[in-house]
Structures are given as structure tokens and as C-alpha cells.
XYZ file of C-alpha atoms in Angstrom:
538
model
C 139.225 117.598 -99.763
C 140.380 114.051 -98.981
C 139.155 112.764 -102.358
C 141.588 115.144 -104.110
C 144.678 113.894 -102.248
C 145.391 111.429 -105.059
C 145.372 114.096 -107.758
C 147.619 116.266 -105.557
C 150.247 113.492 -105.383
C 149.957 112.737 -109.100
C 150.006 116.463 -109.861
C 153.278 116.909 -107.943
C 154.895 114.250 -110.113
C 153.424 115.779 -113.267
C 154.718 119.213 -112.240
C 158.284 117.918 -111.909
C 158.116 116.005 -115.223
C 157.121 119.159 -117.129
C 159.204 121.635 -115.123
C 162.591 120.337 -116.214
C 162.573 121.559 -119.802
C 161.551 125.136 -119.096
C 163.892 125.422 -116.098
C 166.883 124.462 -118.216
C 165.925 126.739 -121.113
C 166.209 129.975 -119.116
C 169.505 128.773 -117.627
C 171.163 128.020 -120.976
C 173.832 130.730 -120.894
C 174.746 129.979 -117.270
C 174.966 126.218 -117.831
C 176.989 126.755 -121.033
C 179.521 128.841 -119.075
C 179.500 126.569 -116.019
C 180.101 123.343 -117.933
C 182.256 124.848 -120.678
C 179.936 123.719 -123.450
C 177.908 125.321 -126.289
C 174.325 126.299 -127.103
C 174.233 123.538 -129.740
C 175.208 120.957 -127.100
C 172.469 122.250 -124.788
C 169.985 122.082 -127.661
C 170.937 118.429 -128.074
C 170.540 117.757 -124.330
C 167.110 119.438 -124.245
C 166.030 117.546 -127.367
C 167.189 114.159 -126.124
C 165.536 114.635 -122.722
C 162.147 114.647 -124.417
C 163.231 112.222 -127.152
C 164.183 109.564 -124.590
C 160.680 109.849 -123.197
C 159.055 109.720 -126.630
C 161.123 106.714 -127.727
C 160.358 104.548 -124.685
C 156.980 105.849 -123.492
C 155.047 102.961 -125.031
C 157.327 100.512 -123.228
C 156.702 102.403 -119.989
C 152.948 102.088 -120.479
C 153.233 98.332 -121.088
C 155.439 97.862 -118.020
C 152.742 99.668 -116.030
C 150.206 97.104 -117.226
C 152.522 94.219 -116.294
C 153.920 95.499 -112.972
C 150.848 97.421 -111.876
C 150.405 101.116 -112.495
C 151.167 102.289 -108.962
C 154.306 100.148 -108.776
C 155.488 101.511 -112.128
C 154.750 105.026 -110.863
C 156.871 104.467 -107.745
C 159.769 102.809 -109.603
C 159.773 105.561 -112.222
C 159.760 108.246 -109.527
C 162.810 106.648 -107.893
C 164.684 106.426 -111.206
C 163.783 110.038 -111.955
C 165.120 111.158 -108.563
C 168.423 109.357 -109.249
C 168.693 111.127 -112.606
C 168.001 114.494 -110.980
C 170.746 113.834 -108.437
C 173.254 112.946 -111.176
C 172.295 116.141 -113.027
C 172.689 118.247 -109.874
C 176.305 117.128 -109.360
C 177.328 116.902 -113.042
C 180.844 118.300 -113.651
C 180.496 118.394 -117.448
C 177.895 118.261 -120.209
C 178.408 114.529 -120.742
C 177.369 113.743 -117.159
C 174.454 116.182 -117.449
C 173.387 114.405 -120.634
C 173.482 111.046 -118.830
C 171.592 112.195 -115.744
C 169.093 114.533 -117.362
C 168.557 113.394 -120.926
C 168.806 109.636 -120.286
C 168.166 108.591 -116.660
C 165.482 111.198 -115.926
C 163.885 110.451 -119.279
C 163.751 106.720 -118.517
C 162.152 107.417 -115.146
C 159.554 109.631 -116.777
C 158.482 106.905 -119.232
C 157.143 104.937 -116.260
C 155.643 107.905 -114.422
C 153.763 109.762 -117.176
C 151.570 106.901 -118.523
C 150.856 105.819 -114.949
C 149.623 109.303 -114.023
C 146.970 109.281 -116.742
C 145.881 105.721 -115.968
C 145.778 106.257 -112.190
C 143.604 109.366 -112.614
C 141.148 107.218 -114.571
C 141.342 104.510 -111.881
C 140.691 106.863 -108.970
C 137.947 109.153 -110.310
C 134.600 108.772 -112.044
C 132.132 111.005 -113.859
C 132.502 114.746 -113.386
C 135.292 114.181 -110.845
C 137.328 112.500 -113.579
C 136.837 115.462 -115.935
C 137.934 117.805 -113.139
C 140.926 115.602 -112.259
C 142.180 115.456 -115.860
C 141.680 119.209 -116.187
C 143.646 119.675 -112.955
C 146.544 117.592 -114.329
C 146.452 119.672 -117.518
C 146.461 122.850 -115.443
C 149.423 121.543 -113.415
C 151.302 120.913 -116.666
C 150.514 124.438 -117.766
C 151.579 125.815 -114.395
C 154.885 123.941 -114.638
C 155.548 125.332 -118.113
C 154.663 128.772 -116.804
C 156.505 128.656 -113.489
C 159.628 126.992 -114.856
C 161.210 130.163 -116.275
C 160.589 132.103 -113.066
C 161.758 129.328 -110.745
C 164.781 128.555 -112.917
C 165.589 132.215 -113.401
C 165.416 133.047 -109.688
C 167.369 130.010 -108.489
C 170.006 130.307 -111.233
C 170.522 134.041 -110.687
C 170.625 134.111 -106.887
C 171.788 130.588 -106.046
C 172.806 127.890 -108.540
C 170.921 126.093 -111.324
C 171.870 122.772 -109.686
C 169.575 123.468 -106.717
C 166.537 123.062 -108.987
C 167.468 119.418 -109.511
C 168.172 118.933 -105.810
C 164.644 120.191 -105.125
C 163.290 117.695 -107.666
C 164.933 114.868 -105.720
C 163.159 116.028 -102.553
C 159.781 116.336 -104.301
C 160.023 112.867 -105.838
C 160.864 111.375 -102.415
C 157.674 112.994 -101.072
C 155.696 111.598 -104.015
C 156.996 108.072 -103.327
C 156.181 108.318 -99.612
C 152.564 109.313 -100.301
C 152.001 106.976 -103.270
C 150.314 104.446 -100.961
C 147.109 106.548 -100.930
C 146.648 105.946 -104.679
C 144.247 103.185 -105.663
C 145.423 100.805 -108.400
C 142.171 99.092 -109.352
C 143.230 97.626 -112.701
C 144.383 94.011 -112.695
C 147.931 93.354 -113.838
C 148.275 91.817 -117.261
C 150.394 88.867 -118.256
C 152.038 89.511 -121.590
C 155.269 89.124 -123.494
C 156.748 92.490 -124.417
C 158.082 92.382 -127.968
C 161.696 93.559 -128.009
C 161.761 94.027 -131.788
C 158.836 96.468 -131.503
C 160.758 98.474 -128.903
C 163.835 98.560 -131.137
C 161.921 99.598 -134.260
C 159.905 102.363 -132.597
C 162.746 103.869 -130.550
C 165.303 103.713 -133.386
C 162.809 105.219 -135.843
C 161.982 108.162 -133.596
C 165.637 108.791 -132.729
C 166.666 108.849 -136.397
C 163.894 111.281 -137.350
C 164.567 113.719 -134.518
C 168.374 113.456 -134.760
C 168.174 114.125 -138.487
C 166.179 117.304 -137.823
C 168.565 118.289 -135.028
C 171.568 118.041 -137.359
C 169.886 119.787 -140.307
C 171.413 123.084 -139.156
C 174.870 121.817 -140.062
C 174.214 118.982 -142.532
C 171.560 120.750 -144.619
C 168.136 119.287 -145.453
C 168.710 117.802 -148.933
C 171.830 119.338 -150.430
C 174.788 118.803 -148.068
C 176.238 121.869 -146.337
C 178.965 120.976 -143.844
C 179.692 117.299 -144.368
C 180.435 115.040 -141.398
C 183.851 113.434 -141.820
C 184.639 109.851 -140.779
C 188.265 108.623 -141.072
C 189.008 111.635 -143.265
C 186.179 110.837 -145.698
C 183.273 113.334 -146.107
C 179.950 111.519 -145.788
C 177.162 112.427 -148.253
C 175.760 109.258 -149.909
C 174.823 109.930 -153.550
C 175.470 113.633 -152.932
C 172.461 113.881 -150.587
C 172.595 115.286 -147.039
C 172.603 112.787 -144.176
C 169.526 114.605 -142.823
C 167.463 113.232 -145.711
C 168.837 109.727 -145.183
C 168.184 109.832 -141.437
C 164.607 111.062 -141.943
C 163.938 108.425 -144.589
C 165.423 105.615 -142.510
C 163.489 106.745 -139.434
C 160.176 106.826 -141.303
C 160.903 103.384 -142.771
C 161.545 101.929 -139.307
C 158.312 103.468 -137.990
C 156.428 101.919 -140.922
C 158.005 98.547 -140.087
C 156.953 99.057 -136.456
C 153.316 99.617 -137.502
C 153.396 96.500 -139.671
C 154.905 94.513 -136.806
C 152.090 95.575 -134.466
C 149.430 94.459 -136.956
C 151.092 91.043 -137.375
C 151.332 90.563 -133.606
C 147.610 91.272 -133.233
C 146.787 88.916 -136.101
C 148.785 86.137 -134.405
C 147.132 86.767 -131.034
C 150.293 88.276 -129.538
C 150.758 91.369 -127.376
C 151.702 94.423 -129.456
C 153.567 97.355 -127.963
C 150.835 99.563 -129.447
C 147.370 98.693 -130.732
C 147.571 100.757 -133.913
C 143.803 100.268 -134.323
C 143.442 103.006 -131.717
C 144.289 105.522 -134.429
C 141.031 104.634 -136.146
C 139.300 106.573 -133.339
C 138.866 110.048 -134.784
C 138.695 111.944 -131.451
C 141.857 110.230 -130.192
C 143.724 110.756 -133.454
C 142.832 114.450 -133.517
C 143.519 114.928 -129.812
C 146.986 113.401 -130.064
C 147.881 115.375 -133.202
C 146.842 118.690 -131.642
C 148.695 117.736 -128.455
C 151.900 117.080 -130.397
C 151.615 120.398 -132.261
C 150.918 122.236 -128.991
C 154.073 120.867 -127.382
C 156.139 121.540 -130.518
C 155.141 125.223 -130.405
C 155.743 125.412 -126.655
C 159.192 123.810 -126.872
C 160.211 125.925 -129.873
C 159.097 129.120 -128.163
C 160.842 128.229 -124.917
C 164.094 127.523 -126.752
C 164.367 130.377 -129.240
C 163.194 133.276 -127.050
C 165.524 132.560 -124.073
C 168.464 132.023 -126.441
C 167.891 135.454 -128.005
C 167.271 137.184 -124.691
C 170.449 135.779 -123.148
C 172.890 135.467 -126.034
C 171.928 138.652 -127.910
C 170.511 140.988 -125.277
C 172.679 139.680 -122.436
C 169.825 139.145 -119.961
C 170.436 136.859 -116.989
C 168.249 133.876 -116.110
C 165.887 135.826 -113.843
C 165.483 138.682 -116.335
C 164.702 136.061 -118.978
C 162.057 134.522 -116.728
C 160.480 137.937 -116.119
C 160.431 138.621 -119.856
C 158.502 135.386 -120.389
C 156.200 136.140 -117.430
C 153.200 137.310 -119.553
C 153.076 133.840 -121.119
C 153.530 132.200 -117.722
C 150.658 133.987 -116.004
C 148.221 133.659 -118.901
C 148.954 129.956 -119.304
C 147.957 129.281 -115.693
C 144.953 131.614 -115.885
C 143.521 130.158 -119.097
C 144.078 126.565 -117.986
C 141.562 127.410 -115.261
C 139.323 129.331 -117.667
C 139.324 126.386 -120.089
C 138.291 124.018 -117.299
C 135.354 126.294 -116.412
C 134.357 126.720 -120.055
C 134.236 122.938 -120.524
C 130.981 122.845 -118.542
C 129.302 125.005 -121.215
C 131.316 124.713 -124.430
C 132.397 121.679 -126.408
C 136.057 120.623 -126.487
C 136.225 121.378 -130.222
C 135.073 124.946 -129.716
C 137.596 125.590 -126.931
C 140.435 123.913 -128.845
C 139.678 125.811 -132.061
C 139.618 129.134 -130.192
C 142.950 128.223 -128.602
C 144.485 127.325 -131.960
C 143.324 130.551 -133.624
C 144.626 132.637 -130.725
C 147.951 130.762 -130.921
C 148.249 131.501 -134.632
C 147.450 135.175 -134.044
C 150.000 135.378 -131.230
C 152.699 133.940 -133.506
C 152.054 136.733 -136.039
C 152.173 139.307 -133.232
C 155.490 137.938 -131.989
C 156.911 138.079 -135.514
C 155.871 141.728 -135.773
C 157.325 142.422 -132.320
C 160.738 140.937 -133.141
C 162.669 144.176 -132.739
C 166.266 144.506 -131.583
C 165.473 144.671 -127.867
C 162.048 142.917 -127.705
C 160.849 145.629 -125.354
C 157.654 146.568 -127.148
C 154.175 146.114 -125.690
C 153.371 144.017 -128.775
C 155.882 141.375 -127.666
C 154.351 141.218 -124.176
C 150.865 140.940 -125.706
C 152.022 138.217 -128.097
C 153.503 136.206 -125.211
C 150.322 136.690 -123.150
C 148.109 135.485 -126.012
C 150.412 132.526 -126.705
C 150.128 131.506 -123.059
C 146.353 131.884 -123.058
C 146.074 129.689 -126.161
C 148.339 127.005 -124.715
C 146.361 127.120 -121.473
C 143.062 126.548 -123.286
C 144.544 123.578 -125.144
C 146.066 122.078 -121.992
C 142.701 122.189 -120.234
C 140.977 120.008 -122.853
C 143.217 117.535 -124.614
C 143.944 115.094 -121.778
C 140.280 114.398 -121.127
C 139.452 114.258 -124.859
C 142.073 111.552 -125.360
C 141.206 109.507 -122.281
C 137.478 109.723 -122.944
C 137.993 108.263 -126.426
C 138.784 104.795 -125.065
C 137.716 102.252 -122.470
C 139.084 102.171 -118.949
C 141.226 99.131 -119.833
C 142.993 101.163 -122.520
C 143.823 104.217 -120.422
C 147.377 103.101 -119.664
C 148.144 102.586 -123.349
C 146.605 105.937 -124.257
C 148.509 107.534 -121.376
C 151.663 106.209 -123.018
C 150.532 107.556 -126.389
C 149.943 110.971 -124.834
C 153.451 110.870 -123.444
C 154.833 109.919 -126.858
C 153.084 112.798 -128.627
C 153.894 115.323 -125.890
C 157.577 114.499 -125.868
C 157.916 113.829 -129.582
C 156.309 117.235 -130.148
C 158.741 118.806 -127.689
C 161.706 117.033 -129.297
C 160.684 118.066 -132.798
C 159.938 121.617 -131.649
C 163.355 122.046 -130.050
C 165.203 120.235 -132.834
C 163.335 121.863 -135.727
C 162.973 125.428 -134.435
C 166.449 125.327 -132.889
C 167.963 124.114 -136.148
C 166.031 126.740 -138.123
C 167.323 129.390 -135.702
C 170.957 128.308 -135.936
C 170.785 127.585 -139.678
C 169.214 130.980 -140.389
C 171.921 132.645 -138.284
C 174.630 131.031 -140.428
C 172.916 132.002 -143.690
C 172.151 135.571 -142.608
C 175.597 136.182 -141.155
C 177.451 134.814 -144.180
C 175.353 136.761 -146.700
C 175.559 139.964 -144.631
C 179.347 139.706 -144.439
C 179.491 139.182 -148.206
C 177.332 142.283 -148.817
C 179.180 144.436 -146.293
C 181.851 147.061 -146.897
C 184.393 145.071 -144.881
C 187.801 144.748 -146.609
C 188.353 141.638 -148.709
C 191.026 140.306 -146.370
C 188.662 140.714 -143.403
C 185.898 138.824 -145.202
C 188.391 136.044 -146.002
C 189.276 135.746 -142.305
C 185.564 135.587 -141.368
C 184.786 132.968 -144.029
C 187.643 130.794 -142.783
C 186.490 131.108 -139.167
C 182.865 130.235 -140.004
C 183.481 127.544 -142.620
C 181.975 124.868 -140.349
C 178.952 127.036 -139.506
C 178.171 129.985 -137.251
C 177.913 129.242 -133.538
C 175.556 131.070 -131.194
C 177.738 133.036 -128.796
C 176.948 136.095 -126.655
C 176.749 139.068 -129.009
C 178.768 141.140 -126.535
C 181.742 138.801 -126.994
C 181.896 139.017 -130.802
C 183.918 142.233 -130.735
C 186.636 140.613 -128.598
C 186.587 137.424 -130.684
C 187.030 139.486 -133.849
C 189.973 141.390 -132.374
C 191.588 138.112 -131.277
C 191.259 136.953 -134.889
C 193.390 139.939 -135.977
C 190.696 142.450 -137.009
C 191.180 146.125 -136.203
C 188.742 148.028 -133.963
C 186.575 149.383 -136.784
C 186.192 146.027 -138.545
C 185.552 144.250 -135.248
C 182.772 146.724 -134.374
C 181.215 146.329 -137.838
C 181.359 142.547 -137.610
C 179.783 142.633 -134.139
C 176.870 144.690 -135.488
C 176.404 142.291 -138.421
C 176.288 139.360 -136.000
C 173.688 141.070 -133.802
C 171.497 141.860 -136.830
C 171.880 138.259 -138.021
C 170.695 136.958 -134.661
C 167.565 139.115 -134.946
C 166.972 137.933 -138.529
C 167.277 134.297 -137.429
C 164.763 134.914 -134.613
C 162.254 136.213 -137.170
C 162.751 133.139 -139.364
C 162.149 130.928 -136.313
C 158.891 132.789 -135.595
C 157.798 132.001 -139.159
C 158.427 128.337 -138.324
C 156.121 128.661 -135.311
C 153.444 130.230 -137.519
C 153.676 127.251 -139.896
C 153.270 124.706 -137.071
C 150.358 126.672 -135.546
C 148.569 126.876 -138.907
C 149.143 123.176 -139.600
C 147.630 122.201 -136.242
C 144.295 123.707 -137.323
C 143.955 120.826 -139.788
C 144.271 118.304 -136.949
C 141.386 119.543 -134.799
C 138.484 118.581 -137.054
C 137.974 115.343 -135.134
C 137.850 116.902 -131.663
C 134.400 116.103 -130.159
C 131.718 118.755 -130.686
C 130.038 117.737 -127.417
C 131.332 116.916 -123.947
C 133.157 113.559 -124.152
C 131.877 110.643 -122.054
C 134.085 107.704 -121.040
C 133.404 104.705 -123.259
C 132.394 101.477 -121.561
C 132.787 99.106 -124.485
C 135.860 98.506 -126.586
C 135.679 100.669 -129.718
C 138.366 98.554 -131.364
C 139.539 95.019 -131.006
C 142.647 95.012 -128.896
C 143.431 91.359 -128.752
């Protein structure tokens, strides 16, 4: 048992890193009311929590190489605990954004790459495969347990206590970090600040553009942002398109910068030659798609359950429970299957099951989501995600040498959190954008009086906001509508929320289908840690 103490400590840290997103998702309506904010603001906070990690994860991996991986792990854990404490006492959404989305995210960029590298440092052979599978299972357990933990604590106590508990856990992790072996020598290198700027700015622009697509539109401008009284839409094109284009251009410049640094004998932030390794490239792509689906699912379903059906945080967690239990179960099943089946076979089965579950969930999107089909769809989605979680970490780490594990740990963190950011931003924006479109068109096609429709159009000119469906009737009456019109408008809004949920499920189907194209390079046999550099890394 003593040999597994290291993975227990690392697993505790991993659990906390993953827990945060799912805890906050089931508490959305409570936090919105408590801090006097909106669902859109919470979507931004959730997105930027993972985006901060994605933008600076490569820097965190490099700092681990320079400072030492265990030292980076301890420093990151301390920073993360400070962020959790700020979040726990936040009086408004701005303070929550600072503590959660920024400070916690910056702590995580040191912790997550170090976890992967320290597992590789402390275990060999079959023990390493088991240790990576255990970390994957812990991640799955955190995703699964988050809704139940968050729901219970939020309903019976206060959502802030979750973050207080995280502070305590990270203190325990720091106290026991001394048992972890850091066998890799520290490196002396100059970290390129321009590379950091290019990569982080590029990722932020891409994700922020997607996040704002719900109000700006994708290509043709919808609701124009106004600066100093001037609507902003360069050349008549939505800012979303410009942000995406600028972000992609900066990422391309970042890649070129890394190649030039290698050619000059410098120290790149990322050895882009690593992407020439087919197993690593496929493993990272599937990992990103997996986290995009997970994040999208954990945003859209709780929003519908709470804002449309009026469920509290605990009821929301119970509704998601089939996914939670199957994710844990099939993380274990996937680990056992890896002794007999190849990673590609397990991953492909997981992807196909995930695609099938997305179709089931689309078919189960009824007004109250109480059908057995919805429970089955959630169970199958969890089982698919569990199978994927059990394989991808070891596939990625086994694609490179031991000296490259820290860098690949950083890459894993980038793809995990970029996938989560894109999933929340994209699916959330599709959900909110579809709500606006459906609501506006339904009002236009309704039998509501012309003057009532004029009032509604004026009130929703800047877009339709997600609010509790039960409050729409009162909001309509406050806007001057009579009882009959208010009741009709409330029903239209509820139907529009359901229609937007179905559109979001279609988005999940598209991501799940696309991920099938990425898995062709997953190894068809059990991966073995490489001992020689597969690429020149300077």
C-alpha cells in the first residue's frame, strides 16, 4: 500500500482541480441569486476558469522544469488554495471571477502538468499504467461526484463551503507532498515571454469570440457592441469572426516562433515537433473533444433543470446521477480492459457509445426530462466518458520519453481546459443564441396582439436572457401585459428553452461525431514508454 501513497496525494490534487467546474455548474441558479448576477456572467466565469488554465498551462509546465516538478506542485497548490479562499468569501461576481477564474486557474497551471510528470517519475512499468489509469479514474470521479457534492452542500448549507473544503484539502496535499520523489533534474532555460503572449492571447481571442457569438453573431452582426456611442462591426462583419481570425493568426505566429527558437538553439515554450507523433496527436485531440462534450453537457443540462424546471442544486445533482455513477464505474472497467484490449479499441467503443448517447439525449429532450430514455442517455454518456478517461492519459505519456513528460503533461492540461472552455463557450452560446431565435420567431408567429409583440420586441432587442421560467409571468405583468398575454408569453418562453436545449444537443452530436476522426492514431496495441527521443527537442 505504501507505494501508492504518492498517487493518493497526487490524486487528491487532481480531484480538486477537476471538481470545481462541475460543482459550480449545479449551483448556477443559487450563485446567480446570491451574487445578483446572470447566467451569461456565470457562463463567462466557468469558461474563463478553464481558459486561464489552457492559456498558461505550457508556461506552468516549463516552470516545473525550471523550479523542479515537486516545488511547482507545492507552489501551485498554495496559489490554488488562496484562490479558493477568495472565491469562498466573494461578495460579488467580480471577486468570484478573480478568485475562481484567475487565481485558481493560475495555481492549476503549475499543479496539473506536475501531476502527470510526477506520476511518470514515481512509477515504472505496469505500476505506471495503473497509476495513470488511477489519475484518470480520479478525474472521472471528480466530474461525477461534483454535481452531488455541490448539490448537497448548496442545498443544505452554502455553495461557499465547497471552496472552504478545497482550501483544507490543498493544505493536506502540501503537507504530504514531501513523500513524492522528484527524480528529474531541473533545467536551466530562458522562458520566452513573446511565446507566452502569443499563445495566451491567441487562445483567449478564439474562446472569447465563441463566447460572445450568442450576442454578436458568427459572421453577420446581430447585436453590435457599442463603444463611445459607435456600433462596432468592421466591414459589416461580426466581431466574432474578427476575434476568431485574430486568435488563429496569433496561434500560427506562436507555432512559427517555436520553430525559430529551436532552429536558433533556444528554449521554446512548446516543441511543436511533438505533434508529429501520431499517437500523441490523436490522444490530445480525442482528449480535447472529450472535455468539450463533458463541459457542454454539464453546462446546458443544469441550466435547463434549474432555470426551466425549477430544480434546486441537489435535485439537479440527482438528475445527473446516472452519468456520475457510470463514469466512475467505467473508468474502472476501462482500466481492467486495458490488460486485454488495445487503447484504440477501448477509445473507439467509448466514442461510439458517446455518439449514441447524444442521440438518445436529443430524443429524450421532453418538457420535464423525466423519461427513462434521458436517464439511459446520461448513463451511457458517463460510461463513454469513463472509458475515454481510463485510456488517454497513459496513451499520451507513453508516446514520449521520460524527459518530455512535463511538457506533455502541460499539453494535456492545455487540451483538457481548452476543450472545456470551448465546450462551455460554444454549447452555452448555441443554447442562449437558439433561445433568442426561437423565442423571437415564436412570438412573431403567435396570436399575441400587435401591441404586446411590440412590447416584447423592445424588451428583447439586445437578446433574450436565461431567467427562471417561473418568473416570466411576473416579468411580463410588470411590463404591462394582462394576465392572458403574460401566461401565453410564459408558455412561449418555456417552449423556447426546450427548443434551445435540443439545438444544444445537436451541437454535442456534432462534436462527438467529429472526435471519431481524431482516434485513428490511437495505438492498436498496449503503449510502452519510449526510452529514446522520437523527435529532436533541442
